[in-house]
Tab-separated table of C-alpha atoms in Angstrom:
chain	number	residue	atom	x	y	z
A	1	UNK	CA	77.699	91.019	105.108
A	2	UNK	CA	80.617	89.028	103.674
A	3	UNK	CA	82.070	85.870	105.136
A	4	UNK	CA	85.145	87.860	106.069
A	5	UNK	CA	82.982	90.284	108.063
A	6	UNK	CA	81.300	87.409	109.846
A	7	UNK	CA	84.624	85.899	110.818
A	8	UNK	CA	85.888	89.269	112.050
A	9	UNK	CA	82.847	90.006	114.220
A	10	UNK	CA	82.379	86.512	115.645
A	11	UNK	CA	83.295	86.311	119.350
A	12	UNK	CA	86.651	84.734	119.993
A	13	UNK	CA	86.556	81.521	122.033
A	14	UNK	CA	87.643	81.871	125.632
A	15	UNK	CA	91.288	81.015	126.294
A	16	UNK	CA	90.820	80.916	130.069
A	17	UNK	CA	91.503	77.544	131.652
A	18	UNK	CA	89.425	75.743	134.250
A	19	UNK	CA	91.968	76.770	136.885
A	20	UNK	CA	91.645	80.405	135.767
A	21	UNK	CA	87.898	80.176	136.335
A	22	UNK	CA	88.325	78.684	139.806
A	23	UNK	CA	90.764	81.400	140.859
A	24	UNK	CA	88.913	84.317	139.277
A	25	UNK	CA	85.535	83.270	140.686
A	26	UNK	CA	86.891	84.443	144.041
A	27	UNK	CA	87.251	88.061	142.964
A	28	UNK	CA	85.714	88.451	139.455
A	29	UNK	CA	82.666	86.178	139.403
A	30	UNK	CA	80.766	88.216	136.810
A	31	UNK	CA	83.692	87.980	134.362
A	32	UNK	CA	83.877	84.197	134.786
A	33	UNK	CA	80.156	83.734	134.235
A	34	UNK	CA	80.171	86.154	131.283
A	35	UNK	CA	82.756	84.131	129.361
A	36	UNK	CA	81.099	80.823	130.263
A	37	UNK	CA	77.763	82.096	129.001
A	38	UNK	CA	79.035	81.628	125.430
A	39	UNK	CA	81.363	78.736	126.243
A	40	UNK	CA	79.765	76.652	129.032
A	41	UNK	CA	82.619	74.224	129.626
A	42	UNK	CA	82.578	72.837	133.138
A	43	UNK	CA	84.073	69.324	133.289
A	44	UNK	CA	87.652	70.489	133.857
A	45	UNK	CA	86.644	72.828	136.665
A	46	UNK	CA	84.295	70.231	138.162
A	47	UNK	CA	87.064	67.619	138.317
A	48	UNK	CA	89.472	70.068	139.971
A	49	UNK	CA	86.860	71.252	142.485
A	50	UNK	CA	85.732	67.695	143.259
A	51	UNK	CA	89.304	66.501	143.870
A	52	UNK	CA	90.092	69.497	146.078
A	53	UNK	CA	86.838	68.966	147.978
A	54	UNK	CA	87.575	65.271	148.424
A	55	UNK	CA	91.030	65.992	149.867
A	56	UNK	CA	89.674	68.754	152.103
A	57	UNK	CA	86.836	66.541	153.373
A	58	UNK	CA	89.202	63.669	154.111
A	59	UNK	CA	91.449	65.971	156.126
A	60	UNK	CA	88.463	67.430	157.968
A	61	UNK	CA	86.960	64.053	158.811
A	62	UNK	CA	90.366	62.765	159.949
A	63	UNK	CA	90.953	65.764	162.220
A	64	UNK	CA	87.386	65.550	163.520
A	65	UNK	CA	87.384	61.780	164.092
A	66	UNK	CA	87.257	62.080	167.889
A	67	UNK	CA	84.395	64.582	167.763
A	68	UNK	CA	82.488	62.485	165.208
A	69	UNK	CA	82.836	59.374	167.378
A	70	UNK	CA	81.638	61.340	170.398
A	71	UNK	CA	78.648	62.654	168.459
A	72	UNK	CA	77.887	59.145	167.194
A	73	UNK	CA	77.904	57.895	170.788
A	74	UNK	CA	75.411	60.590	171.771
A	75	UNK	CA	73.149	59.582	168.889
A	76	UNK	CA	73.259	55.986	170.102
A	77	UNK	CA	72.298	57.088	173.610
A	78	UNK	CA	69.417	59.219	172.327
A	79	UNK	CA	68.179	56.387	170.112
A	80	UNK	CA	68.371	53.911	172.994
A	81	UNK	CA	65.674	55.833	174.855
A	82	UNK	CA	63.054	55.100	172.197
A	83	UNK	CA	64.470	52.217	170.161
A	84	UNK	CA	66.951	50.005	172.057
A	85	UNK	CA	67.254	47.476	169.225
A	86	UNK	CA	68.214	50.130	166.706
A	87	UNK	CA	70.692	51.608	169.190
A	88	UNK	CA	72.329	48.205	169.587
A	89	UNK	CA	72.607	47.856	165.805
A	90	UNK	CA	74.165	51.303	165.603
A	91	UNK	CA	76.701	50.363	168.271
A	92	UNK	CA	77.640	47.203	166.373
A	93	UNK	CA	78.091	49.233	163.184
A	94	UNK	CA	80.219	51.905	164.861
A	95	UNK	CA	83.489	50.932	163.170
A	96	UNK	CA	81.974	50.721	159.691
A	97	UNK	CA	80.090	53.979	160.217
A	98	UNK	CA	83.308	55.791	161.160
A	99	UNK	CA	85.088	54.432	158.085
A	100	UNK	CA	82.212	55.293	155.773
A	101	UNK	CA	82.092	58.743	157.315
A	102	UNK	CA	85.485	59.411	155.727
A	103	UNK	CA	84.727	57.757	152.387
A	104	UNK	CA	81.199	58.961	151.593
A	105	UNK	CA	81.992	62.722	151.560
A	106	UNK	CA	84.823	62.030	149.097
A	107	UNK	CA	82.540	60.133	146.721
A	108	UNK	CA	79.528	62.394	147.078
A	109	UNK	CA	81.206	65.711	146.165
A	110	UNK	CA	80.930	65.439	142.336
A	111	UNK	CA	77.433	63.955	142.603
A	112	UNK	CA	76.319	66.845	144.813
A	113	UNK	CA	77.737	69.395	142.362
A	114	UNK	CA	75.916	67.800	139.428
A	115	UNK	CA	72.646	67.654	141.383
A	116	UNK	CA	73.012	71.323	142.310
A	117	UNK	CA	73.588	72.088	138.639
A	118	UNK	CA	70.373	70.339	137.647
A	119	UNK	CA	68.348	72.157	140.318
A	120	UNK	CA	69.999	75.473	139.423
A	121	UNK	CA	68.970	74.990	135.807
A	122	UNK	CA	65.400	73.993	136.743
A	123	UNK	CA	64.850	76.830	139.226
A	124	UNK	CA	66.501	79.268	136.831
A	125	UNK	CA	64.056	78.231	134.108
A	126	UNK	CA	61.145	78.779	136.479
A	127	UNK	CA	62.349	82.344	137.030
A	128	UNK	CA	62.783	82.915	133.287
A	129	UNK	CA	66.529	82.341	132.858
A	130	UNK	CA	67.698	81.774	129.290
A	131	UNK	CA	70.211	78.989	129.904
A	132	UNK	CA	70.845	75.326	129.201
A	133	UNK	CA	71.817	72.481	131.519
A	134	UNK	CA	75.540	73.007	130.970
A	135	UNK	CA	75.126	76.561	132.225
A	136	UNK	CA	73.562	75.134	135.379
A	137	UNK	CA	76.595	72.900	135.865
A	138	UNK	CA	78.928	75.871	135.354
A	139	UNK	CA	77.125	77.880	138.037
A	140	UNK	CA	77.017	74.939	140.468
A	141	UNK	CA	80.707	74.148	139.988
A	142	UNK	CA	81.784	77.734	140.566
A	143	UNK	CA	79.458	78.055	143.564
A	144	UNK	CA	81.181	75.050	145.139
A	145	UNK	CA	84.560	76.813	145.307
A	146	UNK	CA	83.720	78.667	148.576
A	147	UNK	CA	82.696	75.327	150.076
A	148	UNK	CA	86.146	73.946	149.291
A	149	UNK	CA	87.739	76.925	151.022
A	150	UNK	CA	85.380	76.539	153.970
A	151	UNK	CA	86.189	72.854	154.348
A	152	UNK	CA	89.921	73.582	154.303
A	153	UNK	CA	89.464	76.299	156.943
A	154	UNK	CA	87.422	73.912	159.109
A	155	UNK	CA	90.069	71.190	158.749
A	156	UNK	CA	92.782	73.617	159.873
A	157	UNK	CA	90.660	74.801	162.810
A	158	UNK	CA	90.010	71.202	163.843
A	159	UNK	CA	93.730	70.468	163.744
A	160	UNK	CA	94.580	73.571	165.803
A	161	UNK	CA	91.802	73.142	168.371
A	162	UNK	CA	91.922	69.411	169.051
A	163	UNK	CA	91.117	67.975	172.443
A	164	UNK	CA	87.874	68.430	174.324
A	165	UNK	CA	86.865	71.527	172.365
A	166	UNK	CA	86.032	69.374	169.330
A	167	UNK	CA	82.624	68.119	170.357
A	168	UNK	CA	80.825	68.692	167.046
A	169	UNK	CA	81.171	69.862	163.460
A	170	UNK	CA	79.573	73.185	164.319
A	171	UNK	CA	82.540	74.339	166.422
A	172	UNK	CA	84.771	74.576	163.332
A	173	UNK	CA	82.201	76.439	161.245
A	174	UNK	CA	82.375	80.158	160.491
A	175	UNK	CA	78.895	81.299	161.354
A	176	UNK	CA	76.266	81.364	164.124
A	177	UNK	CA	76.369	77.572	164.594
A	178	UNK	CA	79.862	77.987	166.039
A	179	UNK	CA	78.375	79.457	169.218
A	180	UNK	CA	76.065	76.511	169.926
A	181	UNK	CA	77.022	73.956	172.535
A	182	UNK	CA	77.041	70.671	170.594
A	183	UNK	CA	76.389	68.761	173.820
A	184	UNK	CA	73.138	70.559	174.571
A	185	UNK	CA	71.904	72.082	171.285
A	186	UNK	CA	69.543	69.999	169.177
A	187	UNK	CA	70.748	68.520	165.903
A	188	UNK	CA	67.960	70.482	164.210
A	189	UNK	CA	69.297	73.808	165.454
A	190	UNK	CA	72.858	72.870	164.549
A	191	UNK	CA	71.869	71.795	161.028
A	192	UNK	CA	69.829	74.965	160.479
A	193	UNK	CA	72.487	77.387	161.707
A	194	UNK	CA	75.196	75.564	159.757
A	195	UNK	CA	73.296	76.703	156.657
A	196	UNK	CA	74.000	80.299	157.690
A	197	UNK	CA	77.772	80.040	157.634
A	198	UNK	CA	79.966	82.330	155.526
A	199	UNK	CA	80.715	79.714	152.859
A	200	UNK	CA	77.094	78.744	152.236
A	201	UNK	CA	76.042	82.377	151.958
A	202	UNK	CA	78.965	83.068	149.608
A	203	UNK	CA	77.977	80.091	147.445
A	204	UNK	CA	74.365	81.297	147.332
A	205	UNK	CA	75.501	84.757	146.225
A	206	UNK	CA	77.582	83.191	143.435
A	207	UNK	CA	74.525	81.266	142.256
A	208	UNK	CA	72.561	84.522	142.121
A	209	UNK	CA	75.339	86.234	140.149
A	210	UNK	CA	75.531	83.284	137.761
A	211	UNK	CA	71.783	83.276	137.133
A	212	UNK	CA	71.863	87.015	136.504
A	213	UNK	CA	74.883	87.022	134.166
A	214	UNK	CA	74.355	83.716	132.353
A	215	UNK	CA	70.578	83.462	132.563
A	216	UNK	CA	69.929	87.110	131.757
A	217	UNK	CA	67.313	87.586	134.480
A	218	UNK	CA	67.100	90.610	136.774
A	219	UNK	CA	69.146	90.758	139.953
A	220	UNK	CA	65.956	90.501	141.988
A	221	UNK	CA	64.794	87.344	140.234
A	222	UNK	CA	68.284	85.857	140.417
A	223	UNK	CA	68.433	86.509	144.157
A	224	UNK	CA	64.976	84.976	144.637
A	225	UNK	CA	65.945	81.886	142.641
A	226	UNK	CA	69.162	81.469	144.644
A	227	UNK	CA	67.172	81.796	147.873
A	228	UNK	CA	64.779	79.055	146.706
A	229	UNK	CA	67.769	76.788	146.082
A	230	UNK	CA	69.087	77.632	149.558
A	231	UNK	CA	65.703	76.731	151.079
A	232	UNK	CA	65.577	73.395	149.245
A	233	UNK	CA	69.097	72.462	150.351
A	234	UNK	CA	68.308	73.565	153.903
A	235	UNK	CA	65.182	71.410	153.979
A	236	UNK	CA	67.168	68.387	152.798
A	237	UNK	CA	69.596	68.794	155.695
A	238	UNK	CA	67.179	69.864	158.426
A	239	UNK	CA	64.139	67.615	157.846
A	240	UNK	CA	65.916	64.335	158.717
A	241	UNK	CA	66.828	65.753	162.161
A	242	UNK	CA	63.722	67.870	162.649
A	243	UNK	CA	62.727	66.100	165.858
A	244	UNK	CA	66.238	65.615	167.260
């Protein structure tokens, strides 16, 4: 084979932009993952997704401020039954906690995406995926797009509902948690059912598609790996409120 032949048969680099990937992941996920298998660029898409998520989270937390304060008050009351001193400290920190509640989600978005990428790569390797760490970041970044959409939808719902109906984050979710009464349902049940909303399931499916297309493993193994990642993330959210 001549050098000319090699140049002719070499795959052309992808000309799709990060924004193209973010848009196309909504309706052509396999195509996005296929082109990023050979060209695993993710920083541009990660920055765009993180900024959009930060804006969406700020809007959501602003629209939900009354509900968050109400929920915080209930937590103080529940804590007071078993630990009055801690409840008093929580009451004194109310203002700072409300402010940090708006700031932390903005800061944590890119960190959460990178952590998901690392775990996606590790779990993918366990299931036999042929991929590097950058591929894990690509999959995690693309899987976060439905979460951005979900946060925007929740922010809009919170703005439209307002008033006494906004008693908890679950009431603006799109899933079974929406039907729980935040005043009577346990935090454990709310956290668990929030993991069954449309956006989380969509993100999990995208992870499975990414592991199959990029990692080259079977659809069954990819689905199993994505489910393991879902279980790990669910445990992280549910265990802290397991007894609440």
